[in-house]
Amino acid sequence: MIYGTHTKDAKYVQVPGIIFYLTSLSVGGSIPLVWAYVSEFQPPNKRGGALSTIATFWMVGNILVAVFGLVIIPSDIGFVSPNFSYNSWRIFLTVCALPSLIIAIVIIWLPESPMYLLLRGRHDETIAVLQKVYAQNNNKSPKKYPVTLINTSGLKIQADINQSLWKSFVMAFYQTFRQTNALFGRSLLRVTIIMLLINFAIQFGYYGLWLWFPELFNRLEQYYDEHPNEEVSVCNLAHYHGNSTVTPSSCDSDKPAIDQKALINTLITSVAPLPANLWTIFYMDRLGRQFFLVFSMVLSGAAAFGVYFVKTATDNLILACVFGAVSTMGFNALDCLGAELFPTHLRSTALAVTLLSARIGAIAGNIVFGYLVDVYCAIPIFMVAALLVSGGLLGIILPNTTRKALT
């Protein structure tokens, strides 16, 4: 983000923003599909653990990014030419992009969701996919799959129709509007509203605080470097940024300045959610989604409230680890609920709509926290804590979906 901000050519200012936008667009579009796709392949008694396992790889990705950053960015690798510099941080970005490219290719060979095929009237293809799953799970021939006919009574079949590309796009937009409208119909309105509020609350709280932890780290460390014999709360450091400055020359350098301690802190906070992730994998289907959602968001709110009392960088690091760990359980439970509360023909749309609410919450949380942290620090901290706790308590009135079949 620093690169290009101080460059002489304005073209370079726009490029990172465009790249970040396209990256976010791609990730945001894939997330709802992942949860819907995986959930439709799982039996009721294993679905929570399977979805929690998938969610755990968000943490795995964070850990790998931190490790790659520690190894690659400080190293003197790459090459420099008169017109282009392919240095360590560009190599780091390339390495981070490779998994997405590989997965995009692998997905081509994954089977279509059986429930989707069935709702489209493609009965033979549905049986073929189920035979393949049966064969892989039981190490038997697909021909030994005991089911040859599926009862579709009660299902609203929407047969595929061959259309032109333009008509397909029009139908896709129409279907999106119709399905979104259905989420706010009488039968689903209550669940949809509650899920929108919970998603907004958890992302407002999480990103509102999480993205500002590094800044709180820096303020405390810089203050104690300059005032080693004093003790102060992080909320007493409004407008304090120390004496450090960033110069244009350091930003234009082929080898960026490396804050080794910041990278190590990133690695520590990335590893912190591991126990919580493992707990959800093994107990999501035993203790239930509501337990983990309420338990997580209430504890996250308590951890957010604790920021008000932080007085050292070490305290801040510990609190960041606790906050990240307990928040993970809430995200995993919410992923399960989002996939299970809505019928198959609306599932992906519902996940996308609730994710939109979550993204709005994340943006609002970051802006509000950043604006108010230097005005009166207690306000954004208490706001984050209150939203997290109230969002968690809303989970109590959601329907119980644990170990129940998808509709």
mmCIF file of C-alpha atoms in Angstrom:
data_model
loop_
_atom_site.group_PDB
_atom_site.id
_atom_site.type_symbol
_atom_site.label_atom_id
_atom_site.label_comp_id
_atom_site.label_asym_id
_atom_site.label_seq_id
_atom_site.Cartn_x
_atom_site.Cartn_y
_atom_site.Cartn_z
ATOM 1 C CA MET A 1 0.000 0.000 0.000
ATOM 2 C CA ILE A 2 2.917 2.344 0.686
ATOM 3 C CA TYR A 3 4.376 1.884 -2.751
ATOM 4 C CA GLY A 4 2.920 4.294 -5.230
ATOM 5 C CA THR A 5 1.676 6.696 -2.559
ATOM 6 C CA HIS A 6 4.856 8.707 -2.849
ATOM 7 C CA THR A 7 5.818 7.878 -6.413
ATOM 8 C CA LYS A 8 6.276 10.654 -8.913
ATOM 9 C CA ASP A 9 4.047 9.093 -11.539
ATOM 10 C CA ALA A 10 0.342 9.226 -10.639
ATOM 11 C CA LYS A 11 -0.311 6.066 -12.652
ATOM 12 C CA TYR A 12 1.235 3.961 -9.897
ATOM 13 C CA VAL A 13 -1.178 5.327 -7.322
ATOM 14 C CA GLN A 14 -4.132 3.808 -9.135
ATOM 15 C CA VAL A 15 -2.712 0.353 -9.854
ATOM 16 C CA PRO A 16 -2.678 -1.038 -6.262
ATOM 17 C CA GLY A 17 -6.246 0.157 -5.698
ATOM 18 C CA ILE A 18 -7.461 -1.552 -8.863
ATOM 19 C CA ILE A 19 -5.649 -4.772 -7.941
ATOM 20 C CA PHE A 20 -7.047 -4.759 -4.405
ATOM 21 C CA TYR A 21 -10.541 -4.117 -5.748
ATOM 22 C CA LEU A 22 -10.357 -7.003 -8.237
ATOM 23 C CA THR A 23 -8.913 -9.300 -5.578
ATOM 24 C CA SER A 24 -11.670 -8.427 -3.115
ATOM 25 C CA LEU A 25 -14.309 -8.856 -5.832
ATOM 26 C CA SER A 26 -13.010 -12.336 -6.653
ATOM 27 C CA VAL A 27 -12.761 -13.467 -3.029
ATOM 28 C CA GLY A 28 -16.156 -11.995 -2.135
ATOM 29 C CA GLY A 29 -17.805 -13.813 -5.021
ATOM 30 C CA SER A 30 -16.330 -17.200 -4.162
ATOM 31 C CA ILE A 31 -16.969 -17.329 -0.406
ATOM 32 C CA PRO A 32 -20.785 -17.844 -0.509
ATOM 33 C CA LEU A 33 -20.370 -20.583 -3.128
ATOM 34 C CA VAL A 34 -17.801 -22.479 -1.048
ATOM 35 C CA TRP A 35 -20.110 -22.821 1.975
ATOM 36 C CA ALA A 36 -23.142 -23.707 -0.127
ATOM 37 C CA TYR A 37 -21.201 -26.264 -2.189
ATOM 38 C CA VAL A 38 -19.517 -28.032 0.733
ATOM 39 C CA SER A 39 -22.673 -28.113 2.871
ATOM 40 C CA GLU A 40 -24.654 -29.915 0.161
ATOM 41 C CA PHE A 41 -22.195 -32.840 0.127
ATOM 42 C CA GLN A 42 -22.247 -33.488 3.885
ATOM 43 C CA PRO A 43 -24.514 -35.688 6.034
ATOM 44 C CA PRO A 44 -26.313 -33.823 8.856
ATOM 45 C CA ASN A 45 -24.176 -35.293 11.634
ATOM 46 C CA LYS A 46 -20.878 -34.318 9.948
ATOM 47 C CA ARG A 47 -21.754 -31.003 8.308
ATOM 48 C CA GLY A 48 -20.703 -28.731 11.156
ATOM 49 C CA GLY A 49 -17.301 -30.367 11.462
ATOM 50 C CA ALA A 50 -16.762 -30.290 7.698
ATOM 51 C CA LEU A 51 -17.650 -26.601 7.385
ATOM 52 C CA SER A 52 -15.489 -25.786 10.414
ATOM 53 C CA THR A 53 -12.605 -27.633 8.770
ATOM 54 C CA ILE A 54 -13.020 -25.526 5.649
ATOM 55 C CA ALA A 55 -13.171 -22.372 7.776
ATOM 56 C CA THR A 56 -9.964 -23.399 9.563
ATOM 57 C CA PHE A 57 -8.022 -22.961 6.350
ATOM 58 C CA TRP A 58 -8.597 -19.212 6.642
ATOM 59 C CA MET A 59 -6.286 -19.442 9.670
ATOM 60 C CA VAL A 60 -3.906 -21.747 7.777
ATOM 61 C CA GLY A 61 -3.720 -19.142 5.015
ATOM 62 C CA ASN A 62 -2.958 -16.388 7.542
ATOM 63 C CA ILE A 63 -0.177 -18.476 9.071
ATOM 64 C CA LEU A 64 1.377 -19.282 5.694
ATOM 65 C CA VAL A 65 1.217 -15.634 4.631
ATOM 66 C CA ALA A 66 2.975 -14.609 7.857
ATOM 67 C CA VAL A 67 5.653 -17.311 7.400
ATOM 68 C CA PHE A 68 6.199 -16.429 3.746
ATOM 69 C CA GLY A 69 6.426 -12.777 4.749
ATOM 70 C CA LEU A 70 9.099 -13.526 7.344
ATOM 71 C CA VAL A 71 11.108 -15.614 4.890
ATOM 72 C CA ILE A 72 10.669 -13.805 1.576
ATOM 73 C CA ILE A 73 10.276 -10.080 2.243
ATOM 74 C CA PRO A 74 13.521 -9.504 4.209
ATOM 75 C CA SER A 75 15.578 -11.578 1.731
ATOM 76 C CA ASP A 76 17.619 -10.111 -1.091
ATOM 77 C CA ILE A 77 16.076 -11.993 -4.011
ATOM 78 C CA GLY A 78 14.636 -11.071 -7.385
ATOM 79 C CA PHE A 79 16.088 -8.967 -10.151
ATOM 80 C CA VAL A 80 16.225 -5.332 -11.138
ATOM 81 C CA SER A 81 16.194 -3.919 -14.657
ATOM 82 C CA PRO A 82 16.112 -0.297 -15.863
ATOM 83 C CA ASN A 83 12.341 -0.496 -16.404
ATOM 84 C CA PHE A 84 11.140 -2.969 -13.818
ATOM 85 C CA SER A 85 12.071 -4.210 -10.373
ATOM 86 C CA TYR A 86 10.901 -7.716 -9.442
ATOM 87 C CA ASN A 87 12.039 -7.638 -5.828
ATOM 88 C CA SER A 88 11.175 -9.584 -2.675
ATOM 89 C CA TRP A 89 7.765 -8.072 -1.950
ATOM 90 C CA ARG A 90 6.596 -8.709 -5.536
ATOM 91 C CA ILE A 91 7.791 -12.314 -5.250
ATOM 92 C CA PHE A 92 5.839 -12.530 -1.982
ATOM 93 C CA LEU A 93 2.647 -11.367 -3.748
ATOM 94 C CA THR A 94 3.210 -13.900 -6.537
ATOM 95 C CA VAL A 95 3.582 -16.747 -4.037
ATOM 96 C CA CYS A 96 0.380 -15.641 -2.260
ATOM 97 C CA ALA A 97 -1.517 -15.622 -5.566
ATOM 98 C CA LEU A 98 -0.500 -19.134 -6.652
ATOM 99 C CA PRO A 99 -2.932 -21.109 -4.412
ATOM 100 C CA SER A 100 -5.935 -19.267 -5.883
ATOM 101 C CA LEU A 101 -4.757 -20.022 -9.408
ATOM 102 C CA ILE A 102 -4.204 -23.693 -8.605
ATOM 103 C CA ILE A 103 -7.606 -24.065 -6.927
ATOM 104 C CA ALA A 104 -9.338 -22.344 -9.841
ATOM 105 C CA ILE A 105 -7.952 -25.060 -12.134
ATOM 106 C CA VAL A 106 -8.710 -27.944 -9.744
ATOM 107 C CA ILE A 107 -12.341 -26.861 -9.349
ATOM 108 C CA ILE A 108 -12.943 -27.774 -12.998
ATOM 109 C CA TRP A 109 -12.822 -31.463 -12.017
ATOM 110 C CA LEU A 110 -15.113 -31.218 -8.986
ATOM 111 C CA PRO A 111 -18.637 -32.662 -9.357
ATOM 112 C CA GLU A 112 -21.739 -30.498 -9.432
ATOM 113 C CA SER A 113 -23.908 -30.375 -6.308
ATOM 114 C CA PRO A 114 -26.394 -33.308 -6.382
ATOM 115 C CA MET A 115 -29.133 -31.130 -4.894
ATOM 116 C CA TYR A 116 -28.679 -28.524 -7.613
ATOM 117 C CA LEU A 117 -28.799 -31.185 -10.330
ATOM 118 C CA LEU A 118 -31.941 -32.676 -8.841
ATOM 119 C CA LEU A 119 -33.691 -29.310 -8.700
ATOM 120 C CA ARG A 120 -32.795 -28.834 -12.355
ATOM 121 C CA GLY A 121 -34.422 -32.120 -13.305
ATOM 122 C CA ARG A 122 -31.099 -33.780 -14.168
ATOM 123 C CA HIS A 123 -31.878 -37.060 -12.425
ATOM 124 C CA ASP A 124 -29.306 -39.277 -14.183
ATOM 125 C CA GLU A 125 -26.473 -36.817 -13.485
ATOM 126 C CA THR A 126 -27.543 -36.675 -9.839
ATOM 127 C CA ILE A 127 -27.298 -40.460 -9.544
ATOM 128 C CA ALA A 128 -23.903 -40.415 -11.271
ATOM 129 C CA VAL A 129 -22.498 -37.886 -8.771
ATOM 130 C CA LEU A 130 -23.899 -39.837 -5.817
ATOM 131 C CA GLN A 131 -22.402 -43.043 -7.205
ATOM 132 C CA LYS A 132 -19.011 -41.347 -7.409
ATOM 133 C CA VAL A 133 -19.261 -40.084 -3.828
ATOM 134 C CA TYR A 134 -20.357 -43.533 -2.642
ATOM 135 C CA ALA A 135 -17.464 -45.217 -4.418
ATOM 136 C CA GLN A 136 -14.881 -42.839 -2.941
ATOM 137 C CA ASN A 137 -16.273 -43.045 0.601
ATOM 138 C CA ASN A 138 -16.663 -46.825 0.668
ATOM 139 C CA ASN A 139 -13.921 -47.947 -1.713
ATOM 140 C CA LYS A 140 -16.462 -49.827 -3.796
ATOM 141 C CA SER A 141 -17.607 -49.854 -7.374
ATOM 142 C CA PRO A 142 -20.040 -47.023 -8.311
ATOM 143 C CA LYS A 143 -22.371 -49.695 -9.694
ATOM 144 C CA LYS A 144 -22.947 -51.001 -6.169
ATOM 145 C CA TYR A 145 -24.616 -47.765 -5.098
ATOM 146 C CA PRO A 146 -28.011 -49.026 -3.833
ATOM 147 C CA VAL A 147 -30.123 -46.087 -5.072
ATOM 148 C CA THR A 148 -31.286 -45.987 -8.680
ATOM 149 C CA LEU A 149 -34.311 -43.703 -8.386
ATOM 150 C CA ILE A 150 -34.842 -40.525 -6.350
ATOM 151 C CA ASN A 151 -38.317 -39.404 -5.334
ATOM 152 C CA THR A 152 -38.678 -35.778 -6.444
ATOM 153 C CA SER A 153 -42.229 -35.265 -5.204
ATOM 154 C CA GLY A 154 -42.444 -32.006 -3.299
ATOM 155 C CA LEU A 155 -39.460 -30.516 -5.116
ATOM 156 C CA LYS A 156 -39.930 -27.561 -7.417
ATOM 157 C CA ILE A 157 -38.083 -28.675 -10.543
ATOM 158 C CA GLN A 158 -36.636 -25.950 -12.757
ATOM 159 C CA ALA A 159 -35.470 -27.631 -15.942
ATOM 160 C CA ASP A 160 -32.478 -26.180 -17.799
ATOM 161 C CA ILE A 161 -33.351 -24.296 -20.980
ATOM 162 C CA ASN A 162 -30.903 -23.653 -23.795
ATOM 163 C CA GLN A 163 -30.774 -19.890 -24.312
ATOM 164 C CA SER A 164 -28.583 -17.308 -25.969
ATOM 165 C CA LEU A 165 -25.794 -15.745 -23.932
ATOM 166 C CA TRP A 166 -27.672 -12.453 -23.599
ATOM 167 C CA LYS A 167 -30.877 -14.147 -22.453
ATOM 168 C CA SER A 168 -28.875 -16.192 -19.983
ATOM 169 C CA PHE A 169 -27.466 -13.012 -18.439
ATOM 170 C CA VAL A 170 -30.908 -11.430 -18.275
ATOM 171 C CA MET A 171 -32.363 -14.547 -16.680
ATOM 172 C CA ALA A 172 -29.490 -14.646 -14.190
ATOM 173 C CA PHE A 173 -30.174 -11.068 -13.081
ATOM 174 C CA TYR A 174 -33.897 -11.749 -12.907
ATOM 175 C CA GLN A 175 -33.343 -14.909 -10.892
ATOM 176 C CA THR A 176 -31.022 -13.072 -8.501
ATOM 177 C CA PHE A 177 -33.652 -10.392 -7.923
ATOM 178 C CA ARG A 178 -36.400 -12.988 -7.475
ATOM 179 C CA GLN A 179 -34.359 -15.072 -5.037
ATOM 180 C CA THR A 180 -33.267 -12.029 -3.041
ATOM 181 C CA ASN A 181 -36.883 -10.933 -2.837
ATOM 182 C CA ALA A 182 -37.838 -14.425 -1.633
ATOM 183 C CA LEU A 183 -35.438 -14.067 1.313
ATOM 184 C CA PHE A 184 -37.614 -11.227 2.592
ATOM 185 C CA GLY A 185 -40.856 -13.122 2.103
ATOM 186 C CA ARG A 186 -43.078 -14.029 5.013
ATOM 187 C CA SER A 187 -41.551 -17.465 5.668
ATOM 188 C CA LEU A 188 -37.903 -16.338 5.744
ATOM 189 C CA LEU A 189 -38.093 -12.676 6.750
ATOM 190 C CA ARG A 190 -37.376 -13.225 10.457
ATOM 191 C CA VAL A 191 -34.388 -15.487 9.856
ATOM 192 C CA THR A 192 -32.983 -13.240 7.126
ATOM 193 C CA ILE A 193 -33.176 -10.086 9.262
ATOM 194 C CA ILE A 194 -31.544 -11.793 12.243
ATOM 195 C CA MET A 195 -28.730 -13.180 10.080
ATOM 196 C CA LEU A 196 -28.155 -9.754 8.504
ATOM 197 C CA LEU A 197 -27.912 -8.139 11.943
ATOM 198 C CA ILE A 198 -25.572 -10.803 13.339
ATOM 199 C CA ASN A 199 -23.308 -10.674 10.290
ATOM 200 C CA PHE A 200 -23.156 -6.883 10.488
ATOM 201 C CA ALA A 201 -22.420 -6.973 14.225
ATOM 202 C CA ILE A 202 -19.664 -9.583 14.128
ATOM 203 C CA GLN A 203 -17.842 -7.989 11.190
ATOM 204 C CA PHE A 204 -18.257 -4.448 12.559
ATOM 205 C CA GLY A 205 -16.761 -5.609 15.842
ATOM 206 C CA TYR A 206 -14.066 -7.862 14.427
ATOM 207 C CA TYR A 207 -12.665 -5.646 11.684
ATOM 208 C CA GLY A 208 -13.355 -2.455 13.579
ATOM 209 C CA LEU A 209 -10.953 -3.642 16.265
ATOM 210 C CA TRP A 210 -8.718 -6.150 14.464
ATOM 211 C CA LEU A 211 -7.440 -3.740 11.822
ATOM 212 C CA TRP A 212 -6.533 -1.245 14.517
ATOM 213 C CA PHE A 213 -4.561 -3.596 16.764
ATOM 214 C CA PRO A 214 -1.295 -2.920 14.838
ATOM 215 C CA GLU A 215 -1.787 0.832 15.308
ATOM 216 C CA LEU A 216 -2.360 0.307 19.028
ATOM 217 C CA PHE A 217 0.809 -1.828 19.110
ATOM 218 C CA ASN A 218 2.808 0.952 17.485
ATOM 219 C CA ARG A 219 1.476 3.720 19.709
ATOM 220 C CA LEU A 220 2.270 1.860 22.919
ATOM 221 C CA GLU A 221 5.731 0.771 21.783
ATOM 222 C CA GLN A 222 6.694 4.217 20.516
ATOM 223 C CA TYR A 223 5.391 5.879 23.662
ATOM 224 C CA TYR A 224 7.355 3.579 25.966
ATOM 225 C CA ASP A 225 10.477 3.973 23.832
ATOM 226 C CA GLU A 226 10.266 7.702 24.501
ATOM 227 C CA HIS A 227 8.863 7.480 28.064
ATOM 228 C CA PRO A 228 10.310 4.227 29.531
ATOM 229 C CA ASN A 229 9.455 5.053 33.157
ATOM 230 C CA GLU A 230 5.784 5.858 32.637
ATOM 231 C CA GLU A 231 2.669 3.703 32.438
ATOM 232 C CA VAL A 232 -0.274 4.705 30.300
ATOM 233 C CA SER A 233 -3.464 3.200 28.888
ATOM 234 C CA VAL A 234 -3.779 2.910 25.136
ATOM 235 C CA CYS A 235 -6.830 5.158 25.355
ATOM 236 C CA ASN A 236 -4.650 7.942 26.742
ATOM 237 C CA LEU A 237 -2.619 8.014 23.547
ATOM 238 C CA ALA A 238 -5.126 9.792 21.319
ATOM 239 C CA HIS A 239 -3.368 11.587 18.452
ATOM 240 C CA TYR A 240 -0.056 10.113 19.610
ATOM 241 C CA HIS A 241 2.035 8.753 16.742
ATOM 242 C CA GLY A 242 5.544 9.112 18.097
ATOM 243 C CA ASN A 243 8.424 10.685 16.242
ATOM 244 C CA SER A 244 8.694 8.110 13.436
ATOM 245 C CA THR A 245 8.220 9.331 9.893
ATOM 246 C CA VAL A 246 7.977 7.696 6.498
ATOM 247 C CA THR A 247 10.024 9.334 3.790
ATOM 248 C CA PRO A 248 9.400 9.156 0.071
ATOM 249 C CA SER A 249 12.821 7.666 -0.510
ATOM 250 C CA SER A 250 12.128 4.701 1.765
ATOM 251 C CA CYS A 251 8.897 4.050 -0.084
ATOM 252 C CA ASP A 252 10.537 4.151 -3.486
ATOM 253 C CA SER A 253 13.324 1.801 -2.450
ATOM 254 C CA ASP A 254 13.615 -1.550 -4.216
ATOM 255 C CA LYS A 255 13.973 -3.196 -0.821
ATOM 256 C CA PRO A 256 11.240 -2.031 1.586
ATOM 257 C CA ALA A 257 11.901 -1.346 5.247
ATOM 258 C CA ILE A 258 11.060 -4.450 7.272
ATOM 259 C CA ASP A 259 9.531 -4.399 10.733
ATOM 260 C CA GLN A 260 10.593 -7.850 11.924
ATOM 261 C CA LYS A 261 8.680 -7.547 15.185
ATOM 262 C CA ALA A 262 5.469 -6.672 13.342
ATOM 263 C CA LEU A 263 5.828 -9.782 11.157
ATOM 264 C CA ILE A 264 6.416 -11.948 14.233
ATOM 265 C CA ASN A 265 3.352 -10.456 15.955
ATOM 266 C CA THR A 266 1.341 -11.213 12.821
ATOM 267 C CA LEU A 267 2.500 -14.834 12.953
ATOM 268 C CA ILE A 268 1.600 -15.126 16.644
ATOM 269 C CA THR A 269 -1.898 -13.711 16.172
ATOM 270 C CA SER A 270 -2.396 -15.955 13.129
ATOM 271 C CA VAL A 271 -1.575 -19.096 15.119
ATOM 272 C CA ALA A 272 -3.692 -18.071 18.144
ATOM 273 C CA PRO A 273 -7.064 -19.285 16.695
ATOM 274 C CA LEU A 274 -5.759 -22.863 16.240
ATOM 275 C CA PRO A 275 -7.216 -24.331 19.494
ATOM 276 C CA ALA A 276 -10.586 -22.657 18.867
ATOM 277 C CA ASN A 277 -10.681 -23.957 15.293
ATOM 278 C CA LEU A 278 -9.927 -27.493 16.447
ATOM 279 C CA TRP A 279 -12.643 -27.248 19.106
ATOM 280 C CA THR A 280 -15.248 -26.266 16.507
ATOM 281 C CA ILE A 281 -14.165 -29.056 14.159
ATOM 282 C CA PHE A 282 -14.727 -31.745 16.779
ATOM 283 C CA TYR A 283 -17.626 -30.239 18.741
ATOM 284 C CA MET A 284 -19.673 -28.124 16.303
ATOM 285 C CA ASP A 285 -22.018 -31.077 15.706
ATOM 286 C CA ARG A 286 -22.162 -31.932 19.408
ATOM 287 C CA LEU A 287 -22.577 -28.588 21.151
ATOM 288 C CA GLY A 288 -24.382 -26.915 18.277
ATOM 289 C CA ARG A 289 -24.103 -23.765 16.188
ATOM 290 C CA GLN A 290 -25.985 -21.527 18.608
ATOM 291 C CA PHE A 291 -23.700 -22.441 21.503
ATOM 292 C CA PHE A 292 -20.552 -21.489 19.593
ATOM 293 C CA LEU A 293 -22.101 -18.339 18.116
ATOM 294 C CA VAL A 294 -23.364 -16.960 21.425
ATOM 295 C CA PHE A 295 -20.330 -18.097 23.414
ATOM 296 C CA SER A 296 -17.916 -16.624 20.880
ATOM 297 C CA MET A 297 -19.552 -13.246 20.357
ATOM 298 C CA VAL A 298 -20.107 -12.602 24.065
ATOM 299 C CA LEU A 299 -16.463 -13.446 24.818
ATOM 300 C CA SER A 300 -15.326 -11.341 21.856
ATOM 301 C CA GLY A 301 -17.294 -8.422 23.256
ATOM 302 C CA ALA A 302 -15.622 -8.908 26.643
ATOM 303 C CA ALA A 303 -12.187 -9.011 24.965
ATOM 304 C CA ALA A 304 -12.988 -5.837 23.018
ATOM 305 C CA PHE A 305 -13.982 -4.127 26.267
ATOM 306 C CA GLY A 306 -10.623 -5.170 27.690
ATOM 307 C CA VAL A 307 -8.778 -2.956 25.189
ATOM 308 C CA TYR A 308 -9.761 0.007 27.345
ATOM 309 C CA PHE A 309 -7.499 -1.340 30.113
ATOM 310 C CA VAL A 310 -4.475 -2.261 27.955
ATOM 311 C CA LYS A 311 -1.272 -0.574 29.138
ATOM 312 C CA THR A 312 1.545 -2.496 27.444
ATOM 313 C CA ALA A 313 2.278 -3.854 23.987
ATOM 314 C CA THR A 314 2.448 -7.339 25.524
ATOM 315 C CA ASP A 315 -1.049 -6.932 26.990
ATOM 316 C CA ASN A 316 -2.235 -5.783 23.592
ATOM 317 C CA LEU A 317 -0.681 -8.826 21.892
ATOM 318 C CA ILE A 318 -2.296 -11.218 24.382
ATOM 319 C CA LEU A 319 -5.664 -9.529 23.997
ATOM 320 C CA ALA A 320 -5.354 -9.629 20.196
ATOM 321 C CA CYS A 321 -4.690 -13.383 20.385
ATOM 322 C CA VAL A 322 -7.662 -13.972 22.690
ATOM 323 C CA PHE A 323 -9.930 -11.794 20.549
ATOM 324 C CA GLY A 324 -8.884 -13.548 17.324
ATOM 325 C CA ALA A 325 -9.275 -17.009 18.867
ATOM 326 C CA VAL A 326 -12.756 -16.541 20.328
ATOM 327 C CA SER A 327 -13.969 -14.652 17.244
ATOM 328 C CA THR A 328 -13.030 -17.645 15.090
ATOM 329 C CA MET A 329 -15.661 -19.820 16.775
ATOM 330 C CA GLY A 330 -18.373 -17.286 15.974
ATOM 331 C CA PHE A 331 -17.382 -17.076 12.320
ATOM 332 C CA ASN A 332 -17.365 -20.870 12.000
ATOM 333 C CA ALA A 333 -20.796 -21.181 13.613
ATOM 334 C CA LEU A 334 -22.178 -18.399 11.422
ATOM 335 C CA ASP A 335 -20.860 -20.157 8.302
ATOM 336 C CA CYS A 336 -22.773 -23.296 9.310
ATOM 337 C CA LEU A 337 -25.970 -21.396 10.092
ATOM 338 C CA GLY A 338 -25.824 -19.455 6.825
ATOM 339 C CA ALA A 339 -25.634 -22.689 4.860
ATOM 340 C CA GLU A 340 -28.326 -24.523 6.840
ATOM 341 C CA LEU A 341 -31.044 -21.961 7.551
ATOM 342 C CA PHE A 342 -32.034 -21.440 3.912
ATOM 343 C CA PRO A 343 -33.408 -23.886 1.312
ATOM 344 C CA THR A 344 -31.120 -25.146 -1.458
ATOM 345 C CA HIS A 345 -32.545 -22.976 -4.229
ATOM 346 C CA LEU A 346 -31.886 -19.849 -2.118
ATOM 347 C CA ARG A 347 -28.757 -20.886 -0.241
ATOM 348 C CA SER A 348 -26.072 -19.226 -2.363
ATOM 349 C CA THR A 349 -28.110 -16.047 -2.712
ATOM 350 C CA ALA A 350 -28.764 -15.960 1.040
ATOM 351 C CA LEU A 351 -25.076 -16.406 1.809
ATOM 352 C CA ALA A 352 -24.212 -13.627 -0.642
ATOM 353 C CA VAL A 353 -26.786 -11.238 0.852
ATOM 354 C CA THR A 354 -25.678 -11.894 4.432
ATOM 355 C CA LEU A 355 -22.046 -11.556 3.339
ATOM 356 C CA LEU A 356 -22.937 -8.154 1.872
ATOM 357 C CA SER A 357 -24.250 -7.105 5.270
ATOM 358 C CA ALA A 358 -21.030 -8.418 6.813
ATOM 359 C CA ARG A 359 -18.883 -6.410 4.385
ATOM 360 C CA ILE A 360 -20.848 -3.254 5.131
ATOM 361 C CA GLY A 361 -20.270 -3.931 8.828
ATOM 362 C CA ALA A 362 -16.536 -4.418 8.276
ATOM 363 C CA ILE A 363 -16.237 -1.152 6.332
ATOM 364 C CA ALA A 364 -18.341 0.753 8.852
ATOM 365 C CA GLY A 365 -16.429 -0.699 11.791
ATOM 366 C CA ASN A 366 -13.062 0.258 10.359
ATOM 367 C CA ILE A 367 -14.193 3.801 9.505
ATOM 368 C CA VAL A 368 -16.038 4.436 12.782
ATOM 369 C CA PHE A 369 -13.253 3.021 14.946
ATOM 370 C CA GLY A 370 -10.610 4.970 13.029
ATOM 371 C CA TYR A 371 -12.567 8.211 13.248
ATOM 372 C CA LEU A 372 -13.472 7.976 16.930
ATOM 373 C CA VAL A 373 -10.339 6.381 18.378
ATOM 374 C CA ASP A 374 -8.610 9.771 18.459
ATOM 375 C CA VAL A 375 -11.738 11.675 19.502
ATOM 376 C CA TYR A 376 -12.661 9.615 22.528
ATOM 377 C CA CYS A 377 -11.172 6.150 22.605
ATOM 378 C CA ALA A 378 -13.780 4.635 24.914
ATOM 379 C CA ILE A 379 -16.652 5.243 22.470
ATOM 380 C CA PRO A 380 -15.542 2.881 19.649
ATOM 381 C CA ILE A 381 -14.331 0.270 22.140
ATOM 382 C CA PHE A 382 -17.657 0.174 23.999
ATOM 383 C CA MET A 383 -19.546 0.305 20.689
ATOM 384 C CA VAL A 384 -17.658 -2.728 19.371
ATOM 385 C CA ALA A 385 -18.160 -4.616 22.645
ATOM 386 C CA ALA A 386 -21.886 -3.834 22.742
ATOM 387 C CA LEU A 387 -22.453 -4.843 19.104
ATOM 388 C CA LEU A 388 -20.631 -8.144 19.557
ATOM 389 C CA VAL A 389 -22.522 -9.078 22.722
ATOM 390 C CA SER A 390 -25.932 -8.042 21.339
ATOM 391 C CA GLY A 391 -25.243 -9.857 18.049
ATOM 392 C CA GLY A 392 -24.347 -12.996 19.964
ATOM 393 C CA LEU A 393 -27.496 -12.845 22.062
ATOM 394 C CA LEU A 394 -29.554 -12.572 18.866
ATOM 395 C CA GLY A 395 -28.261 -16.043 17.974
ATOM 396 C CA ILE A 396 -30.369 -17.507 20.788
ATOM 397 C CA ILE A 397 -33.593 -16.913 18.851
ATOM 398 C CA LEU A 398 -32.380 -18.516 15.615
ATOM 399 C CA PRO A 399 -33.769 -21.966 14.714
ATOM 400 C CA ASN A 400 -31.652 -24.938 15.704
ATOM 401 C CA THR A 401 -30.079 -26.481 12.599
ATOM 402 C CA THR A 402 -27.616 -28.864 14.268
ATOM 403 C CA ARG A 403 -27.737 -32.389 12.807
ATOM 404 C CA LYS A 404 -30.787 -31.565 10.656
ATOM 405 C CA ALA A 405 -31.166 -32.359 6.981
ATOM 406 C CA LEU A 406 -30.939 -29.595 4.396
ATOM 407 C CA THR A 407 -34.147 -28.515 2.682
#
